[in-house]
Amino acid sequence: MSASPVLLVASNGGHLAQLCSLRPWWQGRERTWVTFRTPDAEAALDGERVHWAFHPTTRDVGNLLRNTRLALRVLRERRPSAVVTTGAGVALPFFALAWLLRIPTVYIEVYDRIDTPTLTARLCRPFTRLFLTQWEEQRTFMPTAITVGPLL
């Protein structure tokens, strides 16, 4: 494993599945995951280092604060070389704090939003060093992004 861990942050379901599809990239790296504790997430991340985030994140100020505390703790403990996400709401406190701590951030726009950016992409934009898209059409709203193609 490499000396520089990466932090992979995503809501469960499709967001997590898209990060899991990057296995060829992350499997040889030290890594830590942040997602919601659900049966599908537990199964997908069996044997991985995981920090369970607080859900729901939409319109729940209490969980936003809890996830901000979690982000601060995880970023301080793990000192990742980068924070990578496909969204959704759980990513925001990790990206904002990573930006303050000068930790590079990578946002991968989800594959099912082609015409308009997701709310999380818009919120994380000021804190994102590198935007990646899965469809060339997504570059109409993220012109500086790099298109990597569909992850799933």
mmCIF file of the C-alpha atoms, coordinates in Angstrom:
data_MODEL
# 
_entry.id   MODEL 
# 
loop_
_atom_site.group_PDB 
_atom_site.id 
_atom_site.type_symbol 
_atom_site.label_atom_id 
_atom_site.label_alt_id 
_atom_site.label_comp_id 
_atom_site.label_asym_id 
_atom_site.label_entity_id 
_atom_site.label_seq_id 
_atom_site.pdbx_PDB_ins_code 
_atom_site.Cartn_x 
_atom_site.Cartn_y 
_atom_site.Cartn_z 
_atom_site.occupancy 
_atom_site.B_iso_or_equiv 
_atom_site.pdbx_formal_charge 
_atom_site.auth_seq_id 
_atom_site.auth_comp_id 
_atom_site.auth_asym_id 
_atom_site.auth_atom_id 
_atom_site.pdbx_PDB_model_num 
ATOM 1   C CA . MET A 1 1   ? 0.000   0.000  0.000   1.00 0.00 ? 1   MET A CA 1 
ATOM 2   C CA . SER A 1 2   ? 1.100   3.555  -0.664  1.00 0.00 ? 2   SER A CA 1 
ATOM 3   C CA . ALA A 1 3   ? 2.038   5.929  2.137   1.00 0.00 ? 3   ALA A CA 1 
ATOM 4   C CA . SER A 1 4   ? -0.566  8.521  1.082   1.00 0.00 ? 4   SER A CA 1 
ATOM 5   C CA . PRO A 1 5   ? -4.121  7.456  1.867   1.00 0.00 ? 5   PRO A CA 1 
ATOM 6   C CA . VAL A 1 6   ? -7.092  8.602  -0.155  1.00 0.00 ? 6   VAL A CA 1 
ATOM 7   C CA . LEU A 1 7   ? -10.442 9.408  1.375   1.00 0.00 ? 7   LEU A CA 1 
ATOM 8   C CA . LEU A 1 8   ? -13.443 8.161  -0.627  1.00 0.00 ? 8   LEU A CA 1 
ATOM 9   C CA . VAL A 1 9   ? -16.686 9.877  0.359   1.00 0.00 ? 9   VAL A CA 1 
ATOM 10  C CA . ALA A 1 10  ? -20.139 9.082  -1.032  1.00 0.00 ? 10  ALA A CA 1 
ATOM 11  C CA . SER A 1 11  ? -23.739 8.533  -0.167  1.00 0.00 ? 11  SER A CA 1 
ATOM 12  C CA . ASN A 1 12  ? -24.762 4.914  -0.439  1.00 0.00 ? 12  ASN A CA 1 
ATOM 13  C CA . GLY A 1 13  ? -26.456 3.351  -3.465  1.00 0.00 ? 13  GLY A CA 1 
ATOM 14  C CA . GLY A 1 14  ? -25.373 4.583  -6.897  1.00 0.00 ? 14  GLY A CA 1 
ATOM 15  C CA . HIS A 1 15  ? -22.906 7.148  -5.549  1.00 0.00 ? 15  HIS A CA 1 
ATOM 16  C CA . LEU A 1 16  ? -21.049 4.445  -3.646  1.00 0.00 ? 16  LEU A CA 1 
ATOM 17  C CA . ALA A 1 17  ? -21.299 1.989  -6.555  1.00 0.00 ? 17  ALA A CA 1 
ATOM 18  C CA . GLN A 1 18  ? -19.577 4.505  -8.819  1.00 0.00 ? 18  GLN A CA 1 
ATOM 19  C CA . LEU A 1 19  ? -16.666 4.911  -6.395  1.00 0.00 ? 19  LEU A CA 1 
ATOM 20  C CA . CYS A 1 20  ? -16.449 1.135  -5.979  1.00 0.00 ? 20  CYS A CA 1 
ATOM 21  C CA . SER A 1 21  ? -16.139 0.827  -9.759  1.00 0.00 ? 21  SER A CA 1 
ATOM 22  C CA . LEU A 1 22  ? -12.825 2.667  -9.479  1.00 0.00 ? 22  LEU A CA 1 
ATOM 23  C CA . ARG A 1 23  ? -11.309 -0.394 -7.779  1.00 0.00 ? 23  ARG A CA 1 
ATOM 24  C CA . PRO A 1 24  ? -8.425  -0.669 -10.295 1.00 0.00 ? 24  PRO A CA 1 
ATOM 25  C CA . TRP A 1 25  ? -7.351  2.823  -9.242  1.00 0.00 ? 25  TRP A CA 1 
ATOM 26  C CA . TRP A 1 26  ? -7.809  2.579  -5.462  1.00 0.00 ? 26  TRP A CA 1 
ATOM 27  C CA . GLN A 1 27  ? -7.099  -1.082 -4.719  1.00 0.00 ? 27  GLN A CA 1 
ATOM 28  C CA . GLY A 1 28  ? -3.341  -0.559 -4.416  1.00 0.00 ? 28  GLY A CA 1 
ATOM 29  C CA . ARG A 1 29  ? -3.677  2.542  -2.276  1.00 0.00 ? 29  ARG A CA 1 
ATOM 30  C CA . GLU A 1 30  ? -4.232  3.014  1.411   1.00 0.00 ? 30  GLU A CA 1 
ATOM 31  C CA . ARG A 1 31  ? -7.791  4.259  1.671   1.00 0.00 ? 31  ARG A CA 1 
ATOM 32  C CA . THR A 1 32  ? -10.604 5.191  4.010   1.00 0.00 ? 32  THR A CA 1 
ATOM 33  C CA . TRP A 1 33  ? -14.284 5.358  3.128   1.00 0.00 ? 33  TRP A CA 1 
ATOM 34  C CA . VAL A 1 34  ? -17.101 7.548  4.410   1.00 0.00 ? 34  VAL A CA 1 
ATOM 35  C CA . THR A 1 35  ? -20.694 6.599  3.661   1.00 0.00 ? 35  THR A CA 1 
ATOM 36  C CA . PHE A 1 36  ? -23.984 5.791  5.373   1.00 0.00 ? 36  PHE A CA 1 
ATOM 37  C CA . ARG A 1 37  ? -24.402 2.522  7.241   1.00 0.00 ? 37  ARG A CA 1 
ATOM 38  C CA . THR A 1 38  ? -26.831 0.483  5.159   1.00 0.00 ? 38  THR A CA 1 
ATOM 39  C CA . PRO A 1 39  ? -26.828 -3.221 4.305   1.00 0.00 ? 39  PRO A CA 1 
ATOM 40  C CA . ASP A 1 40  ? -25.611 -2.568 0.736   1.00 0.00 ? 40  ASP A CA 1 
ATOM 41  C CA . ALA A 1 41  ? -22.781 -0.312 1.957   1.00 0.00 ? 41  ALA A CA 1 
ATOM 42  C CA . GLU A 1 42  ? -21.727 -2.813 4.615   1.00 0.00 ? 42  GLU A CA 1 
ATOM 43  C CA . ALA A 1 43  ? -21.615 -5.568 1.981   1.00 0.00 ? 43  ALA A CA 1 
ATOM 44  C CA . ALA A 1 44  ? -19.752 -3.475 -0.597  1.00 0.00 ? 44  ALA A CA 1 
ATOM 45  C CA . LEU A 1 45  ? -17.160 -2.267 1.915   1.00 0.00 ? 45  LEU A CA 1 
ATOM 46  C CA . ASP A 1 46  ? -16.642 -5.465 3.889   1.00 0.00 ? 46  ASP A CA 1 
ATOM 47  C CA . GLY A 1 47  ? -13.023 -5.521 5.034   1.00 0.00 ? 47  GLY A CA 1 
ATOM 48  C CA . GLU A 1 48  ? -12.457 -1.822 4.261   1.00 0.00 ? 48  GLU A CA 1 
ATOM 49  C CA . ARG A 1 49  ? -11.745 0.983  6.737   1.00 0.00 ? 49  ARG A CA 1 
ATOM 50  C CA . VAL A 1 50  ? -15.073 2.844  6.950   1.00 0.00 ? 50  VAL A CA 1 
ATOM 51  C CA . HIS A 1 51  ? -16.381 5.778  8.935   1.00 0.00 ? 51  HIS A CA 1 
ATOM 52  C CA . TRP A 1 52  ? -20.173 5.796  9.020   1.00 0.00 ? 52  TRP A CA 1 
ATOM 53  C CA . ALA A 1 53  ? -21.715 9.188  8.342   1.00 0.00 ? 53  ALA A CA 1 
ATOM 54  C CA . PHE A 1 54  ? -24.997 10.541 9.664   1.00 0.00 ? 54  PHE A CA 1 
ATOM 55  C CA . HIS A 1 55  ? -28.112 10.374 7.505   1.00 0.00 ? 55  HIS A CA 1 
ATOM 56  C CA . PRO A 1 56  ? -30.221 12.106 6.272   1.00 0.00 ? 56  PRO A CA 1 
ATOM 57  C CA . THR A 1 57  ? -28.096 15.011 5.094   1.00 0.00 ? 57  THR A CA 1 
ATOM 58  C CA . THR A 1 58  ? -30.705 17.023 3.208   1.00 0.00 ? 58  THR A CA 1 
ATOM 59  C CA . ARG A 1 59  ? -32.327 19.722 5.316   1.00 0.00 ? 59  ARG A CA 1 
ATOM 60  C CA . ASP A 1 60  ? -30.979 18.226 8.547   1.00 0.00 ? 60  ASP A CA 1 
ATOM 61  C CA . VAL A 1 61  ? -28.754 20.807 10.219  1.00 0.00 ? 61  VAL A CA 1 
ATOM 62  C CA . GLY A 1 62  ? -27.996 18.470 13.128  1.00 0.00 ? 62  GLY A CA 1 
ATOM 63  C CA . ASN A 1 63  ? -26.566 15.819 10.813  1.00 0.00 ? 63  ASN A CA 1 
ATOM 64  C CA . LEU A 1 64  ? -24.664 18.455 8.837   1.00 0.00 ? 64  LEU A CA 1 
ATOM 65  C CA . LEU A 1 65  ? -22.964 19.458 12.088  1.00 0.00 ? 65  LEU A CA 1 
ATOM 66  C CA . ARG A 1 66  ? -22.337 15.824 13.049  1.00 0.00 ? 66  ARG A CA 1 
ATOM 67  C CA . ASN A 1 67  ? -20.835 15.121 9.614   1.00 0.00 ? 67  ASN A CA 1 
ATOM 68  C CA . THR A 1 68  ? -18.699 18.261 9.883   1.00 0.00 ? 68  THR A CA 1 
ATOM 69  C CA . ARG A 1 69  ? -17.287 16.997 13.192  1.00 0.00 ? 69  ARG A CA 1 
ATOM 70  C CA . LEU A 1 70  ? -16.743 13.580 11.587  1.00 0.00 ? 70  LEU A CA 1 
ATOM 71  C CA . ALA A 1 71  ? -14.973 15.223 8.633   1.00 0.00 ? 71  ALA A CA 1 
ATOM 72  C CA . LEU A 1 72  ? -12.672 17.185 10.903  1.00 0.00 ? 72  LEU A CA 1 
ATOM 73  C CA . ARG A 1 73  ? -11.810 14.072 12.917  1.00 0.00 ? 73  ARG A CA 1 
ATOM 74  C CA . VAL A 1 74  ? -11.223 11.856 9.865   1.00 0.00 ? 74  VAL A CA 1 
ATOM 75  C CA . LEU A 1 75  ? -9.190  14.469 7.980   1.00 0.00 ? 75  LEU A CA 1 
ATOM 76  C CA . ARG A 1 76  ? -6.985  15.077 11.015  1.00 0.00 ? 76  ARG A CA 1 
ATOM 77  C CA . GLU A 1 77  ? -6.514  11.379 11.828  1.00 0.00 ? 77  GLU A CA 1 
ATOM 78  C CA . ARG A 1 78  ? -6.014  10.060 8.294   1.00 0.00 ? 78  ARG A CA 1 
ATOM 79  C CA . ARG A 1 79  ? -4.318  13.080 6.687   1.00 0.00 ? 79  ARG A CA 1 
ATOM 80  C CA . PRO A 1 80  ? -5.364  11.956 3.198   1.00 0.00 ? 80  PRO A CA 1 
ATOM 81  C CA . SER A 1 81  ? -3.502  12.926 0.058   1.00 0.00 ? 81  SER A CA 1 
ATOM 82  C CA . ALA A 1 82  ? -6.867  13.566 -1.632  1.00 0.00 ? 82  ALA A CA 1 
ATOM 83  C CA . VAL A 1 83  ? -10.610 13.461 -1.013  1.00 0.00 ? 83  VAL A CA 1 
ATOM 84  C CA . VAL A 1 84  ? -12.629 11.900 -3.850  1.00 0.00 ? 84  VAL A CA 1 
ATOM 85  C CA . THR A 1 85  ? -16.422 11.905 -4.151  1.00 0.00 ? 85  THR A CA 1 
ATOM 86  C CA . THR A 1 86  ? -19.340 11.234 -6.467  1.00 0.00 ? 86  THR A CA 1 
ATOM 87  C CA . GLY A 1 87  ? -21.663 13.041 -4.004  1.00 0.00 ? 87  GLY A CA 1 
ATOM 88  C CA . ALA A 1 88  ? -24.118 13.539 -2.517  1.00 0.00 ? 88  ALA A CA 1 
ATOM 89  C CA . GLY A 1 89  ? -24.746 15.745 0.542   1.00 0.00 ? 89  GLY A CA 1 
ATOM 90  C CA . VAL A 1 90  ? -22.286 13.991 2.839   1.00 0.00 ? 90  VAL A CA 1 
ATOM 91  C CA . ALA A 1 91  ? -19.432 15.265 0.630   1.00 0.00 ? 91  ALA A CA 1 
ATOM 92  C CA . LEU A 1 92  ? -19.890 18.961 1.383   1.00 0.00 ? 92  LEU A CA 1 
ATOM 93  C CA . PRO A 1 93  ? -18.343 19.151 4.878   1.00 0.00 ? 93  PRO A CA 1 
ATOM 94  C CA . PHE A 1 94  ? -15.446 16.918 3.794   1.00 0.00 ? 94  PHE A CA 1 
ATOM 95  C CA . PHE A 1 95  ? -14.736 19.114 0.754   1.00 0.00 ? 95  PHE A CA 1 
ATOM 96  C CA . ALA A 1 96  ? -15.023 22.395 2.639   1.00 0.00 ? 96  ALA A CA 1 
ATOM 97  C CA . LEU A 1 97  ? -12.693 21.265 5.423   1.00 0.00 ? 97  LEU A CA 1 
ATOM 98  C CA . ALA A 1 98  ? -10.263 19.599 2.992   1.00 0.00 ? 98  ALA A CA 1 
ATOM 99  C CA . TRP A 1 99  ? -10.061 22.901 1.117   1.00 0.00 ? 99  TRP A CA 1 
ATOM 100 C CA . LEU A 1 100 ? -9.275  24.753 4.357   1.00 0.00 ? 100 LEU A CA 1 
ATOM 101 C CA . LEU A 1 101 ? -6.605  22.140 5.171   1.00 0.00 ? 101 LEU A CA 1 
ATOM 102 C CA . ARG A 1 102 ? -5.186  22.373 1.613   1.00 0.00 ? 102 ARG A CA 1 
ATOM 103 C CA . ILE A 1 103 ? -6.005  18.751 0.818   1.00 0.00 ? 103 ILE A CA 1 
ATOM 104 C CA . PRO A 1 104 ? -6.748  18.218 -2.893  1.00 0.00 ? 104 PRO A CA 1 
ATOM 105 C CA . THR A 1 105 ? -10.340 17.350 -3.762  1.00 0.00 ? 105 THR A CA 1 
ATOM 106 C CA . VAL A 1 106 ? -11.720 15.474 -6.758  1.00 0.00 ? 106 VAL A CA 1 
ATOM 107 C CA . TYR A 1 107 ? -15.411 15.645 -7.641  1.00 0.00 ? 107 TYR A CA 1 
ATOM 108 C CA . ILE A 1 108 ? -16.818 13.103 -10.109 1.00 0.00 ? 108 ILE A CA 1 
ATOM 109 C CA . GLU A 1 109 ? -20.231 14.169 -11.404 1.00 0.00 ? 109 GLU A CA 1 
ATOM 110 C CA . VAL A 1 110 ? -22.684 11.272 -11.377 1.00 0.00 ? 110 VAL A CA 1 
ATOM 111 C CA . TYR A 1 111 ? -23.549 9.534  -14.631 1.00 0.00 ? 111 TYR A CA 1 
ATOM 112 C CA . ASP A 1 112 ? -27.301 10.179 -14.553 1.00 0.00 ? 112 ASP A CA 1 
ATOM 113 C CA . ARG A 1 113 ? -27.168 14.018 -14.545 1.00 0.00 ? 113 ARG A CA 1 
ATOM 114 C CA . ILE A 1 114 ? -26.342 15.094 -18.075 1.00 0.00 ? 114 ILE A CA 1 
ATOM 115 C CA . ASP A 1 115 ? -28.213 18.402 -18.557 1.00 0.00 ? 115 ASP A CA 1 
ATOM 116 C CA . THR A 1 116 ? -27.692 20.164 -15.220 1.00 0.00 ? 116 THR A CA 1 
ATOM 117 C CA . PRO A 1 117 ? -25.212 19.821 -12.359 1.00 0.00 ? 117 PRO A CA 1 
ATOM 118 C CA . THR A 1 118 ? -26.256 18.126 -9.165  1.00 0.00 ? 118 THR A CA 1 
ATOM 119 C CA . LEU A 1 119 ? -26.860 20.286 -6.118  1.00 0.00 ? 119 LEU A CA 1 
ATOM 120 C CA . THR A 1 120 ? -23.794 18.748 -4.474  1.00 0.00 ? 120 THR A CA 1 
ATOM 121 C CA . ALA A 1 121 ? -21.618 19.622 -7.477  1.00 0.00 ? 121 ALA A CA 1 
ATOM 122 C CA . ARG A 1 122 ? -22.786 23.219 -7.256  1.00 0.00 ? 122 ARG A CA 1 
ATOM 123 C CA . LEU A 1 123 ? -22.169 23.355 -3.489  1.00 0.00 ? 123 LEU A CA 1 
ATOM 124 C CA . CYS A 1 124 ? -18.757 21.658 -3.688  1.00 0.00 ? 124 CYS A CA 1 
ATOM 125 C CA . ARG A 1 125 ? -17.545 23.672 -6.713  1.00 0.00 ? 125 ARG A CA 1 
ATOM 126 C CA . PRO A 1 126 ? -15.707 26.346 -4.657  1.00 0.00 ? 126 PRO A CA 1 
ATOM 127 C CA . PHE A 1 127 ? -13.821 23.606 -2.793  1.00 0.00 ? 127 PHE A CA 1 
ATOM 128 C CA . THR A 1 128 ? -12.991 21.345 -5.735  1.00 0.00 ? 128 THR A CA 1 
ATOM 129 C CA . ARG A 1 129 ? -9.547  21.176 -7.284  1.00 0.00 ? 129 ARG A CA 1 
ATOM 130 C CA . LEU A 1 130 ? -10.432 18.715 -10.061 1.00 0.00 ? 130 LEU A CA 1 
ATOM 131 C CA . PHE A 1 131 ? -13.829 18.087 -11.659 1.00 0.00 ? 131 PHE A CA 1 
ATOM 132 C CA . LEU A 1 132 ? -14.349 14.896 -13.627 1.00 0.00 ? 132 LEU A CA 1 
ATOM 133 C CA . THR A 1 133 ? -17.377 14.153 -15.783 1.00 0.00 ? 133 THR A CA 1 
ATOM 134 C CA . GLN A 1 134 ? -18.668 10.875 -17.122 1.00 0.00 ? 134 GLN A CA 1 
ATOM 135 C CA . TRP A 1 135 ? -20.254 12.373 -20.242 1.00 0.00 ? 135 TRP A CA 1 
ATOM 136 C CA . GLU A 1 136 ? -18.876 15.010 -22.604 1.00 0.00 ? 136 GLU A CA 1 
ATOM 137 C CA . GLU A 1 137 ? -22.280 16.760 -22.417 1.00 0.00 ? 137 GLU A CA 1 
ATOM 138 C CA . GLN A 1 138 ? -21.689 17.488 -18.713 1.00 0.00 ? 138 GLN A CA 1 
ATOM 139 C CA . ARG A 1 139 ? -18.879 19.838 -19.703 1.00 0.00 ? 139 ARG A CA 1 
ATOM 140 C CA . THR A 1 140 ? -21.520 22.374 -20.788 1.00 0.00 ? 140 THR A CA 1 
ATOM 141 C CA . PHE A 1 141 ? -22.004 23.163 -17.087 1.00 0.00 ? 141 PHE A CA 1 
ATOM 142 C CA . MET A 1 142 ? -18.449 22.197 -16.016 1.00 0.00 ? 142 MET A CA 1 
ATOM 143 C CA . PRO A 1 143 ? -16.296 23.535 -18.865 1.00 0.00 ? 143 PRO A CA 1 
ATOM 144 C CA . THR A 1 144 ? -13.005 22.981 -17.033 1.00 0.00 ? 144 THR A CA 1 
ATOM 145 C CA . ALA A 1 145 ? -13.813 19.352 -16.207 1.00 0.00 ? 145 ALA A CA 1 
ATOM 146 C CA . ILE A 1 146 ? -12.049 16.338 -17.662 1.00 0.00 ? 146 ILE A CA 1 
ATOM 147 C CA . THR A 1 147 ? -14.304 13.683 -19.166 1.00 0.00 ? 147 THR A CA 1 
ATOM 148 C CA . VAL A 1 148 ? -13.333 10.210 -17.962 1.00 0.00 ? 148 VAL A CA 1 
ATOM 149 C CA . GLY A 1 149 ? -16.277 8.273  -19.369 1.00 0.00 ? 149 GLY A CA 1 
ATOM 150 C CA . PRO A 1 150 ? -18.972 6.243  -17.610 1.00 0.00 ? 150 PRO A CA 1 
ATOM 151 C CA . LEU A 1 151 ? -17.884 4.503  -14.414 1.00 0.00 ? 151 LEU A CA 1 
ATOM 152 C CA . LEU A 1 152 ? -20.690 1.935  -14.476 1.00 0.00 ? 152 LEU A CA 1 
# 
